[in-house]
Coordinates of C-alpha atoms in Angstrom, one line a residue:
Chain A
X1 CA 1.1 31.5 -17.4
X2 CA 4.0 29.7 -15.5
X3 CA 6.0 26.7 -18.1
X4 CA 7.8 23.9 -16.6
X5 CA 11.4 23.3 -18.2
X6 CA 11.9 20.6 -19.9
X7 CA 10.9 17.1 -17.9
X8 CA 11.6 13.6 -18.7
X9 CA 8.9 12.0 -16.4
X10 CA 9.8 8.2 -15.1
X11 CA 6.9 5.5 -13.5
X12 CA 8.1 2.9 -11.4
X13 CA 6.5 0.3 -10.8
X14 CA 7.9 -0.5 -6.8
X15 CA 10.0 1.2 -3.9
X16 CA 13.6 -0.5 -5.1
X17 CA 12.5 0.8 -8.7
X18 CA 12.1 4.4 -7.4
X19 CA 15.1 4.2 -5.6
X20 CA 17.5 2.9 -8.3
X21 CA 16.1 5.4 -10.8
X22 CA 17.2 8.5 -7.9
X23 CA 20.5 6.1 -7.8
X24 CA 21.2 6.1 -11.7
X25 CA 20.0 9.6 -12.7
X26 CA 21.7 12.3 -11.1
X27 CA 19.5 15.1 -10.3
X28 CA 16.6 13.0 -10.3
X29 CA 13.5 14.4 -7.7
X30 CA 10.6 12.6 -6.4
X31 CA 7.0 13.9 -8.3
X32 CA 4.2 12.3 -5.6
X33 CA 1.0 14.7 -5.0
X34 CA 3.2 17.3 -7.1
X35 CA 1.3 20.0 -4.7
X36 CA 4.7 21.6 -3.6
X37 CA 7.2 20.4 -6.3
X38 CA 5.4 21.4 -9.7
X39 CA 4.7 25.4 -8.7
X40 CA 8.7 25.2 -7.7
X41 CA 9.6 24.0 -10.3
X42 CA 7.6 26.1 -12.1
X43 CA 9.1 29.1 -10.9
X44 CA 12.5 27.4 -11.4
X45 CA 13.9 26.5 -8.1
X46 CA 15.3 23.7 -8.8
X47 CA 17.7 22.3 -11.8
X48 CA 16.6 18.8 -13.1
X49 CA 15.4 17.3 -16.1
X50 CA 13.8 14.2 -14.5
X51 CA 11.0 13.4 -12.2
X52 CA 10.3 9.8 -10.7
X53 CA 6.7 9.7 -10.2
X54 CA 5.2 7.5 -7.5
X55 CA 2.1 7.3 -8.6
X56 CA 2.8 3.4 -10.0
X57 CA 4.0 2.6 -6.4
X58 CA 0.7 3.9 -4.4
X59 CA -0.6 0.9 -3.8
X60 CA 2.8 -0.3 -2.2
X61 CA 2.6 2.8 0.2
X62 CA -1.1 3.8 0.8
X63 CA -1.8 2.1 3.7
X64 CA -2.3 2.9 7.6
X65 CA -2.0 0.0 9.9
X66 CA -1.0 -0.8 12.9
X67 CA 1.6 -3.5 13.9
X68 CA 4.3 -3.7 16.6
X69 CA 3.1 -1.4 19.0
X70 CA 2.9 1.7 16.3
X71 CA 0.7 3.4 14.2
X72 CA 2.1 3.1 10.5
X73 CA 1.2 5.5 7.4
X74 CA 2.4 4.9 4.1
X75 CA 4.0 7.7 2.3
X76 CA 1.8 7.9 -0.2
X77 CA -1.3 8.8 2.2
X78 CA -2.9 11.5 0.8
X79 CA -3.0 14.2 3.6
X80 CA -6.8 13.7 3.2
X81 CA -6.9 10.2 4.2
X82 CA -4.6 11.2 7.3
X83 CA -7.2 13.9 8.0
X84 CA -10.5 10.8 8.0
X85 CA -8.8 8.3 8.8
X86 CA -11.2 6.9 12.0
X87 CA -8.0 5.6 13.8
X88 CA -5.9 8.4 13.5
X89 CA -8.6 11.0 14.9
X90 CA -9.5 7.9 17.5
X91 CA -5.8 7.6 18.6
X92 CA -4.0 11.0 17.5
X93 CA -6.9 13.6 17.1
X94 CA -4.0 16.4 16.8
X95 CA -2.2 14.8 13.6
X96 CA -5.8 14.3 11.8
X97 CA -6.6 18.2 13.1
X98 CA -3.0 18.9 11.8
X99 CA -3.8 17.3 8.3
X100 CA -7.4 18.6 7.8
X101 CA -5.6 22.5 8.2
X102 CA -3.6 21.8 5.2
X103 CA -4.2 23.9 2.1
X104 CA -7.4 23.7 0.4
X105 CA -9.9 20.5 -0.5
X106 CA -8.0 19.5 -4.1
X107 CA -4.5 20.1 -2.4
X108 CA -5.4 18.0 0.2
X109 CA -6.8 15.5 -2.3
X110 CA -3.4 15.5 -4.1
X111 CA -0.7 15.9 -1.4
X112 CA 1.2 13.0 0.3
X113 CA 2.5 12.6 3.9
X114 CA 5.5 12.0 2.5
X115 CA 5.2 15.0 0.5
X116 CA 4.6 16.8 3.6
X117 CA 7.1 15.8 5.3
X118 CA 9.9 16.3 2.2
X119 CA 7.9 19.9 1.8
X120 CA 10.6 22.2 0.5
X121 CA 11.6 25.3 3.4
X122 CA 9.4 28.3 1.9
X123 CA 10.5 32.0 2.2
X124 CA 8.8 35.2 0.3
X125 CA 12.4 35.6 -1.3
X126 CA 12.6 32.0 -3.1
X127 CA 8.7 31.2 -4.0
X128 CA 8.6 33.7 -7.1
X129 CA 8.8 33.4 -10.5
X130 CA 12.3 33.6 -11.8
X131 CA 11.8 36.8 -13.5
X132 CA 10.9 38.3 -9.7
X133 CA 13.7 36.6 -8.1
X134 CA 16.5 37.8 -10.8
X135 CA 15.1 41.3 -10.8
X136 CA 16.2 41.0 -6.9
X137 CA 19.4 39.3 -7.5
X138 CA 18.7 36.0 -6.4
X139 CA 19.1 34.7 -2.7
X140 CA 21.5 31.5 -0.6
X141 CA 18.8 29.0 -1.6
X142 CA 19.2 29.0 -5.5
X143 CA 21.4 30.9 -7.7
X144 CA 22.5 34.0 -5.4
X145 CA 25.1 34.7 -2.5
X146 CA 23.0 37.1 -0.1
X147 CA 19.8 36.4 2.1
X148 CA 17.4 38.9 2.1
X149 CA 16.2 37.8 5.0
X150 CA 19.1 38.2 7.7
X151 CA 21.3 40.1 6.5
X152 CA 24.7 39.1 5.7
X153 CA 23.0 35.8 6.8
X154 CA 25.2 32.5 5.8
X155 CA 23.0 30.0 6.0
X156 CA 19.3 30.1 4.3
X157 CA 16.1 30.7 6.6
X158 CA 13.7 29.6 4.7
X159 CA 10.6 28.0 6.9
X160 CA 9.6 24.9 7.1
X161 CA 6.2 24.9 6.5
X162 CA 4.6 21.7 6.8
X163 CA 1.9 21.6 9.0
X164 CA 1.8 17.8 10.0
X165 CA 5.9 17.7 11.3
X166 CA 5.4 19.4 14.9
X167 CA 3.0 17.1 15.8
X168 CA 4.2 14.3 14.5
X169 CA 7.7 15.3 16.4
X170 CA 5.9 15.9 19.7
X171 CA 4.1 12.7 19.4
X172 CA 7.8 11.1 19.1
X173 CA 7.4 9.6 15.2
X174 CA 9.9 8.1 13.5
X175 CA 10.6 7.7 9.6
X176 CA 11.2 4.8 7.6
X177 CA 13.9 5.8 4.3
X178 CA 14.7 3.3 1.8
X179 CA 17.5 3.1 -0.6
X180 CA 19.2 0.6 -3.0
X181 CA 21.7 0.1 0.0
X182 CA 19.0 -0.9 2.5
X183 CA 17.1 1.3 4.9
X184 CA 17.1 3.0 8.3
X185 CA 14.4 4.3 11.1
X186 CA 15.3 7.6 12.4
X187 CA 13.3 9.9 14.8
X188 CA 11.8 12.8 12.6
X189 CA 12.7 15.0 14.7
X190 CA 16.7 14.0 13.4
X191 CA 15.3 13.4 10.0
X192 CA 15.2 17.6 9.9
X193 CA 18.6 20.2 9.8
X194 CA 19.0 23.5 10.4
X195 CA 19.6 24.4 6.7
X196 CA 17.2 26.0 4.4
X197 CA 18.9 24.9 1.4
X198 CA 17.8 21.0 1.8
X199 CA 16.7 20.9 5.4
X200 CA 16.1 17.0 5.6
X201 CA 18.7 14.5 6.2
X202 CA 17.4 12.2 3.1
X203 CA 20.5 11.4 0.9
X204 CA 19.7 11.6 -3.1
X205 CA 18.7 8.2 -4.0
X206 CA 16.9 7.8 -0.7
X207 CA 12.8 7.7 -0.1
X208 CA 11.2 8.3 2.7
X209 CA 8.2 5.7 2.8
X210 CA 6.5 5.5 6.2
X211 CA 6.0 7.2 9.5
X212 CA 5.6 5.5 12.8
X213 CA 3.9 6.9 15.5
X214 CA 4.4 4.9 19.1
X215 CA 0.7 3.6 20.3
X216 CA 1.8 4.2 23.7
X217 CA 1.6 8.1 22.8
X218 CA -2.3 8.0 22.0
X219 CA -2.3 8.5 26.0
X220 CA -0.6 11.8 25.2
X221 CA -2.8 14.9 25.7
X222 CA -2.0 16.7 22.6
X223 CA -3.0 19.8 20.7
X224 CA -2.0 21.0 17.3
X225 CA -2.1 25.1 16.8
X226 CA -1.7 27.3 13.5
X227 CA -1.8 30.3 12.3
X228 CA -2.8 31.6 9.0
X229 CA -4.6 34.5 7.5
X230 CA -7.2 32.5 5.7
X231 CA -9.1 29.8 6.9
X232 CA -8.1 27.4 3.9
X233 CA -5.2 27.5 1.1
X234 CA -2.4 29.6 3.1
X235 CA 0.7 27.9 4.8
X236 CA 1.6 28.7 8.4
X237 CA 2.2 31.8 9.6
X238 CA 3.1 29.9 12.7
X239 CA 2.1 26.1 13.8
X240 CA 2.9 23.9 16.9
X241 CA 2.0 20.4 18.2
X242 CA 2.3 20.2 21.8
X243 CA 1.9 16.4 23.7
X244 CA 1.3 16.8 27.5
X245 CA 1.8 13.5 29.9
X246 CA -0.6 13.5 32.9
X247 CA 0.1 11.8 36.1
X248 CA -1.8 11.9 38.8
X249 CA -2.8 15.4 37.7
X250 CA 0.5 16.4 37.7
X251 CA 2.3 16.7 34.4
X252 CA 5.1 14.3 33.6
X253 CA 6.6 14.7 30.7
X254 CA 5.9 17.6 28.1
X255 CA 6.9 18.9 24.3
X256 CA 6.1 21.2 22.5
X257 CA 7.2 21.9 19.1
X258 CA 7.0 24.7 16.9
X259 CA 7.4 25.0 12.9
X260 CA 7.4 28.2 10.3
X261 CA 10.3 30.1 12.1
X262 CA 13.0 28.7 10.2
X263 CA 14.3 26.0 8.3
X264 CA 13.2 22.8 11.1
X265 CA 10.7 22.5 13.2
X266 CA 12.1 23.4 16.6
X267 CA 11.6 21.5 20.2
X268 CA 11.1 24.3 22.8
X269 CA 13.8 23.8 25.3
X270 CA 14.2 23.5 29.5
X271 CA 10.6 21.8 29.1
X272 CA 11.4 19.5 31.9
X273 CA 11.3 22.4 34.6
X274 CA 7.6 21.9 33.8
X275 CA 7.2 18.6 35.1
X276 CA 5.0 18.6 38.3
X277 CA 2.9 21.4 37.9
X278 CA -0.5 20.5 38.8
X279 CA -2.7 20.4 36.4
X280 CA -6.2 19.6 37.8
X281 CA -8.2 23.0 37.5
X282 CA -8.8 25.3 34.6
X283 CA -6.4 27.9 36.6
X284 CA -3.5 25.4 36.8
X285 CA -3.7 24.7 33.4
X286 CA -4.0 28.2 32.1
X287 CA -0.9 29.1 34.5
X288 CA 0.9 25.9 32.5
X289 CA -0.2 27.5 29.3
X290 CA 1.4 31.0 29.8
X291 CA 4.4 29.9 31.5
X292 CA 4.9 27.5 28.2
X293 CA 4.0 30.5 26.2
X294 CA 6.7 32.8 27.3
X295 CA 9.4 29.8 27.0
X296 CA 8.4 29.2 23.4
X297 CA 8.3 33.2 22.9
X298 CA 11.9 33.3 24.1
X299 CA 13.5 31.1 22.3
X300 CA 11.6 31.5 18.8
X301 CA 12.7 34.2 16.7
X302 CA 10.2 35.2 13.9
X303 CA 11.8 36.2 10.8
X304 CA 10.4 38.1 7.0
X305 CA 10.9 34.9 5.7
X306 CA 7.1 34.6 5.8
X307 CA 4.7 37.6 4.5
X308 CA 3.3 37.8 7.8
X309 CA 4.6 40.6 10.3
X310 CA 7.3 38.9 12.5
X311 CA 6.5 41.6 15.8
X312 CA 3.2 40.0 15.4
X313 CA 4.2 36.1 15.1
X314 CA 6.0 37.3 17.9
X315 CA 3.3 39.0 20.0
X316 CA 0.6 35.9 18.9
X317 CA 2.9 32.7 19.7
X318 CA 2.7 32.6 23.8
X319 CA -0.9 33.1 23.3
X320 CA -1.5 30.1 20.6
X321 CA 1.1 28.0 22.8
X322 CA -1.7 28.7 25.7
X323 CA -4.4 28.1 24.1
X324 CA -3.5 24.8 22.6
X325 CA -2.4 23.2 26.4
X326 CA -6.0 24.4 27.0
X327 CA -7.2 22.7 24.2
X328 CA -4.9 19.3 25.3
X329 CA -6.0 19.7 28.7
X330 CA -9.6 20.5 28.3
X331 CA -11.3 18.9 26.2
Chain B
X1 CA 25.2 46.0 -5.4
X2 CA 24.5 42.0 -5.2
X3 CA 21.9 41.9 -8.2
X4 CA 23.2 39.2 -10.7
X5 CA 25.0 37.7 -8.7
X6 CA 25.0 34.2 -9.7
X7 CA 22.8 34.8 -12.5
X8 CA 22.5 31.0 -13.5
X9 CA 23.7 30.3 -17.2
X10 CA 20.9 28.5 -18.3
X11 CA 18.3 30.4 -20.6
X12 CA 14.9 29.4 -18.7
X13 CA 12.3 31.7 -20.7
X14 CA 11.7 30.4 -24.2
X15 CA 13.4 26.9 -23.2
X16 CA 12.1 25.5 -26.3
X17 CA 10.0 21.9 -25.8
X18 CA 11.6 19.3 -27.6
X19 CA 10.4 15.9 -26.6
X20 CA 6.8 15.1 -27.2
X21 CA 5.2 12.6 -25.9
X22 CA 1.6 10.5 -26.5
X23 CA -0.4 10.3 -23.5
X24 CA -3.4 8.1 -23.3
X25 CA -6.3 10.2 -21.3
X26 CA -9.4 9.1 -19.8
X27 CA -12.0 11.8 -19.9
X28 CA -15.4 11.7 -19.3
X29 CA -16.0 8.2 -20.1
X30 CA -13.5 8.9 -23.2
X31 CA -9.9 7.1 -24.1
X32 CA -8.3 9.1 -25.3
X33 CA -4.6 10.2 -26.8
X34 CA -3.0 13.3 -27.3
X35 CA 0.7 14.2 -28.2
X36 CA 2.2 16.8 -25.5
X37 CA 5.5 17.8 -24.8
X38 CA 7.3 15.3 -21.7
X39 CA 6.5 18.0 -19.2
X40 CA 2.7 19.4 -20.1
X41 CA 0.6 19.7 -17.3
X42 CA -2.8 17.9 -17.5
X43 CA -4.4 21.0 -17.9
X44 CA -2.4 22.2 -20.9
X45 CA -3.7 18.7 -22.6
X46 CA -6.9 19.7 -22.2
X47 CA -7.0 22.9 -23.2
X48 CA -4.2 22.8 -25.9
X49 CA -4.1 19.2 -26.9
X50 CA -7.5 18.3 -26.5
X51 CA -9.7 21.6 -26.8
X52 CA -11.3 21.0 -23.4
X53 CA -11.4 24.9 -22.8
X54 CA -14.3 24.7 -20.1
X55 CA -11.4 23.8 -17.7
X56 CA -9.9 27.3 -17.1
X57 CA -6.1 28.3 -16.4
X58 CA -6.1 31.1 -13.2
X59 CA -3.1 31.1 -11.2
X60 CA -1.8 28.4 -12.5
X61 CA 0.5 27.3 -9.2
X62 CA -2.2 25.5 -7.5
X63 CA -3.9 28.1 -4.9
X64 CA -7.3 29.3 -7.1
X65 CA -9.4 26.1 -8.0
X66 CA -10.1 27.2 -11.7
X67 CA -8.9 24.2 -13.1
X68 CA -10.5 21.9 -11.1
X69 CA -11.6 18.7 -12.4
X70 CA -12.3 15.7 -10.9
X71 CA -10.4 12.6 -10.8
X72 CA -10.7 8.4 -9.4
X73 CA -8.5 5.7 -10.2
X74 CA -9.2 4.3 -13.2
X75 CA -8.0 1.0 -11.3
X76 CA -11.8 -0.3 -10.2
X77 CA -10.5 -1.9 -7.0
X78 CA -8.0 1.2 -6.6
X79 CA -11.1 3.7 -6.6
X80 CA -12.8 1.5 -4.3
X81 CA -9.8 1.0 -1.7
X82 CA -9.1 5.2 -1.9
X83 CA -13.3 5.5 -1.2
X84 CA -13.7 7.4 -4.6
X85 CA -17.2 8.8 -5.0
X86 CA -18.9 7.7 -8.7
X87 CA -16.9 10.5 -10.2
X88 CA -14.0 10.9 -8.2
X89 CA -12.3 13.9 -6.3
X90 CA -11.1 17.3 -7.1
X91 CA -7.5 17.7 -7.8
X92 CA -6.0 20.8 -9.6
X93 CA -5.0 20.4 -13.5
X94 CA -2.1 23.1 -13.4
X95 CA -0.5 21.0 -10.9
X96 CA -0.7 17.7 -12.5
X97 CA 1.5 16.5 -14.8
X98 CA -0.3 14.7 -17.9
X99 CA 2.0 11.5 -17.9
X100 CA 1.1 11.5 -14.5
X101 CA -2.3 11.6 -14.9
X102 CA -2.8 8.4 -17.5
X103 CA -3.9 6.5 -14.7
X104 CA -6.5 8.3 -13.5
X105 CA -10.7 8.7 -14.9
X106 CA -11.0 12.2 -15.0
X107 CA -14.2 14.1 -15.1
X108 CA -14.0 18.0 -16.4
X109 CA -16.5 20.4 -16.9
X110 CA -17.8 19.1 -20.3
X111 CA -18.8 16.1 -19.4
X112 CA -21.2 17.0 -16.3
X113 CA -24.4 17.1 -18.4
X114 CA -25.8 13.8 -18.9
X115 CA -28.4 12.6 -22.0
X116 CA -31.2 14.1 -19.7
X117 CA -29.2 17.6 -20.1
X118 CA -27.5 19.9 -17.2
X119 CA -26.6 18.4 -14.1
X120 CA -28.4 19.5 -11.0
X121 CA -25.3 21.1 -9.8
X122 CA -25.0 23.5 -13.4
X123 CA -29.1 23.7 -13.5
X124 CA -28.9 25.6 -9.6
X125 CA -26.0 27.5 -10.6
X126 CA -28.2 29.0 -13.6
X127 CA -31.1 29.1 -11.6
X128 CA -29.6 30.8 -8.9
X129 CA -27.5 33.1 -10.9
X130 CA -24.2 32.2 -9.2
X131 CA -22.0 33.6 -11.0
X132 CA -20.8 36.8 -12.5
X133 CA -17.7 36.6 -14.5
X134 CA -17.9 33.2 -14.6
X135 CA -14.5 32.3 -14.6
X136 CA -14.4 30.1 -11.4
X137 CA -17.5 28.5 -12.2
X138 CA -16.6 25.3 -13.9
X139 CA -14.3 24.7 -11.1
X140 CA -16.8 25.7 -8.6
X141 CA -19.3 23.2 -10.4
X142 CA -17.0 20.2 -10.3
X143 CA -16.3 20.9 -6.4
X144 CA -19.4 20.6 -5.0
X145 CA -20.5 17.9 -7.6
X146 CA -18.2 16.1 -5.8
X147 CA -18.9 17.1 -2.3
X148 CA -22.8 16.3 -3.1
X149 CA -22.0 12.6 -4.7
X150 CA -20.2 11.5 -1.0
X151 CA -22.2 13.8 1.0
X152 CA -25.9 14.6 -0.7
X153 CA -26.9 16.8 2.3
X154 CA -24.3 18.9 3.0
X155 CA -24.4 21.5 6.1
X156 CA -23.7 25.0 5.5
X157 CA -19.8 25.1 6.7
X158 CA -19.6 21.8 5.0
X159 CA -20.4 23.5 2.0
X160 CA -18.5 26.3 3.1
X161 CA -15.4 23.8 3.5
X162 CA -15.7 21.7 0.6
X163 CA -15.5 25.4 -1.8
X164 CA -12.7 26.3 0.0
X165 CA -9.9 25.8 -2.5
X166 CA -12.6 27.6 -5.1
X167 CA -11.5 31.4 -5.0
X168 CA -14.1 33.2 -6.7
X169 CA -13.4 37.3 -7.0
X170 CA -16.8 38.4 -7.9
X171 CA -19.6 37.0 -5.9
X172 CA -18.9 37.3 -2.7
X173 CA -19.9 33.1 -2.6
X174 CA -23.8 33.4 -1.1
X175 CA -25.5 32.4 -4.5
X176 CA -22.7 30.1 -4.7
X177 CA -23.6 28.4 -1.1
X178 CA -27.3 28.5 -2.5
X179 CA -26.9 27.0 -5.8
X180 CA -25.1 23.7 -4.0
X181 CA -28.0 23.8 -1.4
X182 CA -30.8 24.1 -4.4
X183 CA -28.8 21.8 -6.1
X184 CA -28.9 19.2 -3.1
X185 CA -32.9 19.6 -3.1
X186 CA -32.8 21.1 0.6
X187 CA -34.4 25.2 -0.4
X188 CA -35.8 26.6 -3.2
X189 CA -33.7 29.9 -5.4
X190 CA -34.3 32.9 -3.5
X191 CA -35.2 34.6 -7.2
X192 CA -38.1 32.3 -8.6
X193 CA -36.2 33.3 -12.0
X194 CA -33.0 33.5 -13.0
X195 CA -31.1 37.0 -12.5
X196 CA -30.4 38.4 -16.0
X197 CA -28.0 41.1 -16.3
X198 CA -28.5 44.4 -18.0
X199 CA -27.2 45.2 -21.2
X200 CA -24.8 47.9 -20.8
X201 CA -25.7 51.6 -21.8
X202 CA -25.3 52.2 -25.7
X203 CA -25.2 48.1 -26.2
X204 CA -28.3 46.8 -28.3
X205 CA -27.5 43.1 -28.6
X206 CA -29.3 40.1 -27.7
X207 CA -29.6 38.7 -24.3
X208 CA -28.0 35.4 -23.4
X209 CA -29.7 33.7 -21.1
X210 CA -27.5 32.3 -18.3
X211 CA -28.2 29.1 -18.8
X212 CA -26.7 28.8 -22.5
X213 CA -23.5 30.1 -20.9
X214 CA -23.7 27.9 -17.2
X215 CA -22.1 24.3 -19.5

């Protein structure tokens, strides 16, 4: 049996409400689907006495709709709205692919986009019970000095391991975050830093409310990849979204990004030397696919930080990477 | 050499629970309130405050499904916007905070028999014998009751799909698949009777027949 600590609960009633409550009580975190903070905090990874629930405000944020040229999804989406949702497999079948890999049924029932997106990094040395994590002497992300992980490692590695971020960054989304001193739109893919610790860019009395995805990228050929040991429940071992731009069956513009190494989802560099490559036969595309495969191989390091043999994340990623352009370019 | 390093200075084991709270719960067709402390789970109010023990605590971090139950918006026009099915979804009780879950109908294992007795779903499960420990079964139950109110005939991998956040240890899930497919009137139980289990060597006790223990 796992206990909470103690928890005042708060229920706004609106967006400025939520916000001014994360303004006025220090320490304050967000409670939405509760899928990823409530087993934290269960296991004591974080040090607060209040929770602003957003159930009250799902009404104001359960939507997707489009307007000005985007595709627009509410924060409080549950991941298995994202996953039916007729436009989004019509206009971005990757993203609803992305969303219906998530967890289990229930999980997907509960979860949020926004909750996906916030998801906390995850690392074999942080999600244990506290009694585990003192008998090891703690780690960087809460209480300790030492990662266990890289060692004599500064900065935390824990992964982040939400599946629907390196498709939505491939697709080019961008994030909505209010807070009671107004709001901004930032590219996700700038939303995320390279810091296990809090890897997201969202200040403490801000709330990340929608994502936007650009209609123009529904041209996109797109894929999304991951890799897991079971078939429902587990986190990735490894996960990519990859968008492919086709001209004249040539490709034109290309990104792939790939998520569960370490703390942000990472955009596979020196993509451009891709562009041109016909792409107009099975062969061509396979050829793509490999030579994509090695990029991504070279630059992404698997860590531990994930109970899933790194030499084999290793070993697997070019051939996911391949498969998925096959899938984008295929089907 | 590092271990206790930054050993936090708060006590968390034994943190005693000071505040209570009265939540207001809607349970199968119930209102009803219960005092908890501020950060209970919905399935300690069950269980603890309310004596709803058919809901079962497994790993109690959200991965096994035992304490599955399901759950709509108690807002009408809410449940209709989210495309609730009559008794809702499956969401996991360990997970959810009971302040949290005030606004919500909730339907657990107790209140899946109607006035004409078990639900289809519970009678298949007995008839089928789908079960061994039994332990996953309520949640098990309240899983495909919901996947057979939005979809009544399921495909295999559907069904397949739709268990998937149910982790049962025993059964190896193929009287499990068969019970939701009797259940859903599409095949008949491979056993025309119920399996009953044999009384282990030197125990001399009365039977119980599985379907006393499948509510």
């Amino acid at each position: 049996m796992l206990t909470l600590p103690m928890l005042a609960v708060h229920q706004p009633k609106s967006v400025d409400e939520a916000v001014a409550l994360l303004r006025d009580i220090p320490g304050a975190r967000l409670l939405a689907g509760g899928t990823d903070i409530v087993p934290n905090l269960k296991y004591g990874m974080y040090e607060t006495g209040n929770l602003v629930a957003l159930r009250g405000i799902s009404r104001e944020l359960r939507y997707i709709r489009e307007e000005e040229s985007e595709l627009r999804i509410g924060a409080m989406c549950s991941v298995d709205q994202l996953a039916n949702h007729a436009r989004v497999i019509e206009l971005f079948p990757s993203l609803a692919d992305a969303a219906s890999q998530i967890a289990g049924p229930q999980l997907r029932r509960m979860g949020t986009v926004g909750g996906n997106l916030c998801l906390d990094t995850r690392c074999v040395y942080i999600n244990q019970s506290h009694f585990w994590r003192s008998a090891l002497g703690y780690c960087l992300k809460k209480d300790g000095t030492v990662c266990h992980v890289v060692k004599g490692g500064q900065r935390c590695v824990a992964a982040a391991s939400n599946d629907t971020a390196p498709i939505l960054v491939a697709l080019g989304a961008m994030v909505r975050l209010v807070s009671p001193r107004g709001e901004r739109i930032i590219p996700l893919d700038d939303f995320y830093i390279a810091d296990g610790v809090k890897n997201t860019q969202l200040a403490r009395d801000e709330l990340l409310v929608e994502a936007r995805i650009p209609l123009a990228a529904a041209r996109l050929r797109q894929a999304y990849g991951k890799l897991r040991l079971r078939q429902a429940i587990d986190f990735p071992a490894l996960n990519f979204g990859v968008t492919i731009s086709v001209e004249e069956q040539k490709v034109a513009a290309l990104r792939l990004c790939v998520g569960a190494l370490a703390a942000r989802p990472a955009l596979v560099r020196h993509v451009d030397e891709l562009r041109g490559r016909p792409v107009s036969t099975p062969e061509e595309i396979r050829a793509l696919g490999q030579e994509l495969g090695l990029r991504a191989q070279r630059q992404c390091k698997p860590l531990t930080n994930i109970g899933v043999d790194p030499e084999w994340r290793r070993e697997i990623l070019p051939v996911l990477v391949r498969r998925g352009v096959e899938r984008a370019l295929l089907s | 050499m590092n271990r206790g390093a930054g050993r936090p200075n708060h006590q968390r084991v034994s943190a005693p629970s000071q505040t209570q709270v009265l939540v207001t719960l809607h349970i199968n067709g119930e209102t009803q309130s219960v005092a908890v402390s501020s950060q209970a789970t919905l399935l300690e109010a069950l269980r603890d405050g309310l004596g709803l023990t058919g809901t079962k605590q497994g790993c109690d971090k959200g991965d096994c499904g035992a304490c599955t139950v399901l759950a709509r918006p108690l807002d009408e026009n809410a449940a209709r916007a989210s495309g609730s099915s009559s008794r809702g979804e499956p969401i996991l009780s360990c997970i959810t905070l009971a302040q949290d879950a005030q606004g919500l109908a909730l339907t657990t294992i107790e209140g899946l028999a109607g006035a004409q007795g078990l639900d289809s779903i519970q009678r298949a499960f007995a008839d089928c014998g789908a079960l061994q420990c039994g332990f996953c079964q309520p949640g098990m139950m309240l899983s495909a009751r919901a996947l057979l109110d939005s979809n009544p005939q399921p495909s295999l991998p559907q069904i397949q799909a739709a268990l998937s956040g149910n982790l049962c240890r025993c059964t190896g899930y193929t009287k499990i698949y068969e019970a939701v497919q009797v259940a859903a009137g599409m095949r008949m139980p491979s056993h025309a009777r119920p399996v009953r289990s044999e009384p282990a060597p030197g125990v001399d006790g009365p039977r119980v027949e599985v379907k006393e223990i499948a509510t």
